[in-house]
XYZ file of C-alpha atoms in Angstrom:
441
model
C 0.218 -0.043 -0.006
C 1.371 3.355 -0.991
C 2.693 5.928 1.588
C 0.032 8.329 -0.090
C -3.345 7.214 0.322
C -6.894 8.710 0.334
C -9.133 7.436 2.967
C -12.751 7.202 2.467
C -13.349 8.183 5.873
C -11.928 7.302 9.061
C -10.048 4.018 8.143
C -6.832 5.178 9.256
C -8.023 6.040 13.046
C -9.286 2.203 13.446
C -6.230 0.767 11.912
C -7.715 -0.220 8.430
C -6.436 0.511 4.904
C -8.616 3.008 2.560
C -11.589 1.471 0.700
C -11.650 2.001 -2.655
C -11.801 5.371 -4.172
C -13.415 4.348 -7.297
C -16.561 3.642 -5.055
C -16.376 6.892 -2.957
C -19.849 7.994 -4.388
C -21.197 4.783 -2.647
C -19.380 5.490 0.501
C -20.693 8.973 0.669
C -24.172 7.924 0.048
C -24.034 5.614 2.965
C -22.266 8.203 5.045
C -20.251 5.219 6.133
C -17.872 5.637 9.456
C -15.867 2.941 11.394
C -16.469 2.150 15.027
C -13.229 1.631 17.179
C -13.839 -2.248 16.790
C -13.409 -1.584 12.775
C -16.949 -2.465 12.204
C -18.851 0.009 9.597
C -21.636 2.020 10.625
C -23.399 5.469 10.245
C -24.313 8.130 12.656
C -27.730 8.986 13.737
C -28.434 12.207 16.208
C -24.700 12.437 16.538
C -24.251 8.853 17.934
C -22.255 6.156 15.411
C -23.959 3.141 15.319
C -23.453 -0.362 13.621
C -25.182 -0.745 10.531
C -26.054 -4.669 10.039
C -25.705 -4.535 6.070
C -22.543 -2.499 5.903
C -20.285 -5.165 7.100
C -20.719 -7.399 3.816
C -20.012 -4.260 1.785
C -16.799 -3.345 3.209
C -15.391 -6.974 3.492
C -16.076 -7.402 -0.250
C -14.118 -4.157 -0.794
C -11.193 -5.563 0.991
C -11.324 -8.658 -0.610
C -11.510 -7.453 -3.980
C -8.447 -5.196 -3.349
C -6.555 -8.044 -1.786
C -7.391 -10.428 -4.887
C -6.144 -7.597 -7.124
C -2.765 -6.250 -5.164
C -2.078 -9.597 -3.119
C -0.993 -6.936 -0.629
C -2.003 -8.752 2.834
C -2.900 -5.553 4.806
C -6.199 -5.671 2.771
C -6.838 -9.551 3.677
C -6.235 -8.416 7.511
C -8.586 -5.604 7.105
C -11.413 -8.086 5.662
C -10.680 -10.362 8.664
C -10.873 -7.808 11.182
C -14.076 -6.421 9.798
C -15.434 -10.008 9.674
C -14.322 -10.477 13.441
C -16.039 -7.026 14.389
C -19.247 -8.111 12.362
C -19.412 -11.633 14.208
C -18.671 -9.726 17.360
C -21.911 -7.777 16.850
C -23.958 -10.780 16.026
C -26.510 -12.593 18.418
C -27.004 -16.334 19.029
C -30.581 -17.256 18.339
C -31.442 -21.134 18.588
C -28.501 -22.625 16.453
C -28.100 -19.319 14.275
C -25.984 -16.516 14.353
C -27.850 -13.284 13.690
C -27.124 -9.531 13.022
C -30.068 -7.654 14.521
C -31.606 -4.744 13.647
C -32.956 -2.712 16.508
C -35.224 0.376 15.237
C -34.852 1.881 18.625
C -30.984 1.751 18.450
C -29.977 2.259 15.051
C -32.979 3.743 13.209
C -31.688 1.982 9.932
C -34.973 0.606 9.346
C -38.771 1.759 9.473
C -39.970 -1.387 11.068
C -39.995 -1.256 14.732
C -38.740 -3.523 17.268
C -35.850 -6.203 17.261
C -35.392 -8.670 14.472
C -33.211 -9.583 11.686
C -33.237 -10.142 7.948
C -33.081 -13.166 5.576
C -31.483 -11.119 2.912
C -28.969 -9.368 5.162
C -27.863 -13.056 6.646
C -27.392 -14.463 3.157
C -25.131 -11.460 2.301
C -22.930 -12.732 5.233
C -23.076 -16.155 3.975
C -22.109 -14.719 0.670
C -19.255 -12.631 1.860
C -17.887 -15.149 4.482
C -17.578 -17.852 2.008
C -15.686 -15.714 -0.535
C -13.411 -14.545 2.416
C -12.820 -18.395 3.253
C -11.342 -19.203 -0.059
C -8.389 -16.998 1.227
C -5.550 -18.288 3.005
C -5.603 -18.297 7.181
C -9.474 -17.722 6.889
C -10.689 -21.269 8.712
C -11.994 -19.694 11.778
C -14.841 -18.135 9.839
C -16.399 -21.652 8.926
C -18.285 -22.081 12.446
C -20.101 -18.809 12.383
C -20.798 -18.768 8.681
C -22.727 -22.099 9.055
C -24.603 -20.611 12.249
C -25.387 -17.960 9.898
C -26.795 -20.483 7.193
C -28.783 -22.101 9.959
C -30.615 -18.727 11.111
C -32.259 -19.043 7.665
C -34.325 -22.099 9.195
C -35.442 -20.437 12.364
C -39.283 -20.632 12.397
C -40.948 -16.884 12.752
C -42.477 -18.120 16.050
C -38.867 -18.682 17.170
C -37.730 -15.374 16.540
C -36.454 -16.289 12.966
C -37.083 -15.644 9.313
C -38.485 -18.753 8.206
C -41.848 -19.780 6.723
C -43.120 -23.181 5.988
C -45.512 -24.096 3.016
C -48.075 -26.724 2.782
C -45.969 -28.813 1.039
C -42.749 -28.585 3.374
C -41.047 -26.075 1.330
C -38.867 -23.018 2.963
C -39.920 -19.386 2.440
C -36.884 -16.990 3.459
C -38.681 -13.624 4.826
C -36.417 -10.612 3.903
C -38.219 -8.791 7.157
C -39.958 -10.941 9.125
C -43.277 -10.171 11.260
C -46.554 -11.767 12.965
C -48.225 -11.373 9.284
C -46.590 -13.013 6.062
C -44.691 -10.576 4.115
C -43.405 -12.640 1.251
C -40.802 -10.239 -0.471
C -39.838 -12.312 -3.599
C -36.763 -10.224 -4.292
C -35.197 -11.158 -1.045
C -36.311 -14.891 -1.092
C -34.750 -15.315 -4.495
C -31.626 -13.554 -3.658
C -31.009 -15.513 -0.562
C -31.816 -18.750 -2.169
C -29.332 -17.838 -5.010
C -26.711 -17.060 -2.430
C -27.319 -20.313 -0.662
C -26.977 -22.071 -3.771
C -23.481 -20.716 -4.838
C -22.338 -21.637 -1.359
C -23.532 -25.085 -1.560
C -22.010 -25.482 -5.077
C -18.632 -24.060 -4.431
C -18.331 -26.062 -1.381
C -20.141 -29.174 -1.910
C -21.825 -28.099 1.434
C -24.750 -30.688 2.469
C -26.379 -28.063 4.853
C -26.468 -25.162 2.409
C -27.793 -27.756 -0.230
C -30.546 -28.831 2.168
C -31.573 -25.110 2.682
C -31.334 -24.193 -0.868
C -33.552 -27.597 -1.747
C -36.488 -26.694 0.825
C -36.268 -22.816 -0.582
C -36.824 -23.968 -3.935
C -39.657 -26.139 -3.073
C -41.149 -22.989 -1.483
C -40.838 -21.311 -4.556
C -42.457 -23.915 -6.603
C -45.518 -23.970 -4.668
C -45.960 -20.074 -4.204
C -44.487 -18.681 -7.452
C -47.931 -18.731 -9.361
C -49.159 -16.203 -6.856
C -46.786 -13.676 -8.012
C -47.630 -13.519 -11.665
C -50.083 -10.759 -13.200
C -50.669 -11.491 -16.673
C -52.880 -8.809 -17.174
C -49.975 -6.222 -16.541
C -47.296 -8.437 -17.728
C -45.365 -7.988 -14.420
C -44.681 -9.997 -11.608
C -45.830 -8.981 -7.914
C -43.172 -7.445 -5.281
C -44.704 -9.353 -2.348
C -47.774 -11.038 -1.222
C -48.849 -8.948 1.540
C -50.274 -5.241 0.907
C -52.464 -2.484 2.306
C -55.834 -2.338 1.800
C -58.426 0.711 2.727
C -61.799 0.131 4.123
C -64.493 2.634 4.585
C -66.978 1.923 7.411
C -70.417 3.856 7.814
C -72.983 3.807 10.713
C -76.718 3.699 9.718
C -79.280 4.458 12.332
C -77.039 3.742 15.183
C -73.849 4.853 16.585
C -70.853 2.296 16.499
C -67.401 1.950 18.407
C -65.127 -0.803 17.181
C -63.263 -2.559 19.819
C -61.150 -4.938 17.992
C -60.330 -5.664 14.355
C -58.460 -8.918 12.944
C -57.612 -10.154 9.734
C -58.206 -13.689 9.126
C -55.825 -15.502 6.477
C -56.917 -18.945 5.957
C -54.111 -21.819 6.304
C -52.009 -19.009 7.939
C -53.646 -17.473 10.991
C -55.456 -14.325 12.458
C -53.708 -11.390 13.134
C -54.685 -8.315 14.955
C -54.978 -5.028 13.767
C -54.513 -2.939 16.560
C -51.270 -3.605 17.885
C -48.489 -1.222 17.722
C -45.964 -1.881 14.649
C -48.184 -5.008 13.582
C -48.395 -5.632 9.819
C -51.863 -5.773 9.774
C -52.276 -2.291 10.731
C -52.764 0.019 13.471
C -56.409 0.608 13.291
C -57.175 1.197 16.946
C -54.136 2.407 17.985
C -55.590 5.401 19.594
C -58.295 3.231 21.267
C -61.743 2.298 19.982
C -63.007 3.896 16.585
C -65.870 5.780 17.067
C -68.314 5.935 14.080
C -71.415 8.164 14.698
C -74.916 7.688 13.220
C -74.482 9.260 9.304
C -70.893 9.126 9.456
C -67.765 7.117 7.664
C -64.406 6.222 8.578
C -61.604 4.672 6.803
C -59.296 2.135 8.179
C -56.197 0.463 6.853
C -55.389 -2.991 7.388
C -52.755 -5.452 5.378
C -54.017 -8.443 3.708
C -52.233 -11.511 2.065
C -52.517 -13.115 -1.136
C -50.887 -16.076 0.586
C -54.311 -17.850 1.235
C -55.315 -17.601 -2.772
C -57.936 -18.771 -3.881
C -59.521 -18.534 -0.181
C -60.516 -15.184 0.524
C -59.139 -13.038 3.792
C -61.747 -12.080 6.138
C -62.333 -8.704 8.308
C -63.291 -9.689 11.651
C -64.492 -6.818 13.924
C -65.973 -6.561 17.639
C -68.277 -3.608 17.481
C -70.783 -2.074 20.215
C -73.921 -0.443 18.905
C -76.184 2.039 20.894
C -79.256 0.596 19.053
C -80.240 -1.643 16.200
C -78.826 -0.316 13.000
C -76.483 -1.289 10.291
C -72.641 -1.065 9.382
C -71.988 -0.678 5.652
C -68.474 -1.691 4.559
C -66.974 -0.755 1.218
C -63.466 -1.466 -0.119
C -60.837 1.262 -1.599
C -60.389 0.812 -5.465
C -57.154 2.064 -7.592
C -55.949 1.068 -10.731
C -52.220 0.205 -11.162
C -49.784 3.068 -11.257
C -46.271 2.226 -12.228
C -44.645 4.883 -10.033
C -46.623 4.113 -6.907
C -45.793 1.423 -4.221
C -49.593 0.418 -3.359
C -52.966 0.734 -4.751
C -54.356 4.290 -3.792
C -58.134 4.185 -3.337
C -59.804 6.558 -5.618
C -63.448 5.111 -5.320
C -64.919 2.617 -2.904
C -66.987 -0.629 -3.773
C -69.797 -1.894 -1.607
C -68.722 -5.067 0.129
C -71.393 -5.863 2.539
C -74.068 -4.207 4.619
C -74.523 -5.954 7.952
C -77.171 -5.547 10.689
C -76.205 -4.849 14.110
C -77.913 -5.191 17.305
C -77.921 -3.068 20.411
C -74.927 -4.071 22.638
C -72.083 -6.245 21.085
C -71.625 -7.587 17.583
C -69.273 -9.552 16.041
C -69.200 -8.675 12.392
C -67.382 -10.963 9.753
C -67.069 -9.802 6.408
C -65.247 -11.660 3.522
C -63.084 -9.778 1.168
C -63.468 -11.451 -2.576
C -59.959 -11.275 -4.568
C -62.256 -9.473 -7.373
C -61.894 -6.509 -4.980
C -58.105 -7.163 -3.825
C -56.027 -8.074 -6.712
C -53.721 -5.224 -6.241
C -53.125 -5.938 -2.756
C -50.068 -7.970 -3.490
C -48.640 -5.133 -5.885
C -46.683 -5.504 -9.022
C -43.224 -4.440 -9.358
C -43.228 -0.938 -10.003
C -40.919 1.601 -11.815
C -39.946 3.237 -8.555
C -35.869 3.511 -9.281
C -35.010 6.927 -11.085
C -31.869 6.578 -12.615
C -30.427 9.472 -15.547
C -34.043 11.038 -14.967
C -36.025 7.986 -16.084
C -37.746 5.658 -13.991
C -36.720 2.063 -14.128
C -38.412 -1.296 -13.345
C -35.489 -2.847 -10.712
C -37.317 -5.942 -9.233
C -39.236 -7.619 -12.067
C -35.468 -7.717 -13.576
C -34.346 -9.135 -10.273
C -37.188 -11.733 -10.152
C -36.166 -12.934 -13.816
C -32.503 -12.836 -13.096
C -32.509 -14.947 -9.703
C -35.336 -17.273 -10.960
C -32.908 -18.055 -14.156
C -29.878 -18.974 -11.816
C -32.089 -21.265 -9.764
C -33.898 -22.929 -13.077
C -30.174 -23.432 -14.534
C -29.199 -25.374 -11.506
C -32.447 -27.359 -10.895
C -34.159 -27.825 -13.973
C -37.460 -27.175 -12.281
C -40.017 -27.189 -14.773
C -42.598 -25.187 -12.568
C -39.967 -22.182 -11.885
C -39.059 -22.251 -15.702
C -42.408 -21.706 -16.900
C -42.490 -18.566 -14.782
C -39.169 -17.705 -15.620
C -39.631 -18.033 -19.363
C -43.092 -16.064 -19.051
C -41.531 -12.970 -16.660
C -38.509 -12.798 -19.158
C -40.930 -12.058 -22.256
C -43.340 -9.620 -20.148
C -41.142 -6.523 -20.730
C -41.561 -7.131 -24.395
C -45.124 -6.235 -24.093
C -44.654 -3.210 -21.731
C -44.988 -0.883 -24.705
C -48.647 -2.104 -25.715
C -50.009 -2.067 -22.402
C -51.734 1.200 -21.432
C -50.280 1.451 -17.916
C -46.920 1.632 -18.956
C -47.796 4.618 -21.608
C -45.933 7.579 -19.591
C -42.637 9.252 -21.025
C -41.113 9.221 -17.733
C -40.775 5.196 -17.852
C -37.787 3.390 -19.416
C -39.366 0.197 -20.273
C -36.002 -1.565 -21.128
C -33.550 -3.218 -18.188
C -31.195 -0.441 -16.871
C -27.960 -0.875 -18.397
C -24.990 1.432 -17.044
C -23.262 1.566 -20.224
C -26.422 2.319 -22.240
C -28.322 4.918 -19.702
C -26.102 7.625 -19.061
């Protein structure tokens, strides 16, 4: 390493060599800064805090520099950051995880303490690459503990869900209600696949095969042929309008029933089913209407989700329920309710009532929202995630030969060729091609 070096941040203060100057814009964007241990983080309200996903970025950078220069200082740096990352991790069951803690680090909008299946897989990726270099055998045990974390069930604080046929779903962000973000799941699956192949690792092969089984079962639910698109996740927000007729009403409890999955309260702080009653019972006076937002999940398809409410009425009357309707907007992340379609008018009696309303899929098709064009580069809006779905499915198909996944890979690969003929994509702000750094400057 040259005596004259350009450090990107405080590497020198913590005994680390410089990060690659060619990636200065990336380091500046992340506002990266190293803790005394050598682990990277960023400041929040003046306090330097570890960021779970920054470790893989920095380790990869130093590994790349070592491979290019053969200078041992970069290998030592990669190992130092990896040691610091492992030191930040927490044991959960047989796994080792890097926790997100919204109260401490403020790096995620999700409240509470949790870990991410996608972040865990990034550690598998970078530690497995590090272990191809000399003197890194000590990382084998923690690497396999990180791998084990992908199969810890949600109920035990993990990220794993299991399909009806015994397949594995790796949740990018776990929660009480299923989320099933596809790009995180398929990306993690590809990383485990690569590790299994490079090392002939039986544990990784088993995780990979279970994940493929889960994908084969659920991938049809992500298909949106009418928009030539794929869905980002299977869970999303829905808006309901509640109107009181001939009586004053109070809603004391609200739950979402997902057949085959469970019943989820919509009045718990931070619960993905919604925060319908976080301020207490919802009062709806005679002649008034209130809207509530809850989450629904396509996981139960073709069975419908149900909305269940505990209501107290001052006298006999009616509760009218309607669901918000909105068209697909390629620049939005979720459907925007512009009109309301009547679902059901329910008779209520004086006193306590339990209302249970089925939500037909004809009224909720966009709840699991198709991938959008939310990434803005060079002044145009690109669809990032549909192409991630194509690429990751393609890698899995090449390895497994799965006919189910091949069918959807081929369909999704052809979908972008149809976008120019679909009304929803006729917007001059949209770039209907895959982003290409050489082409789109």
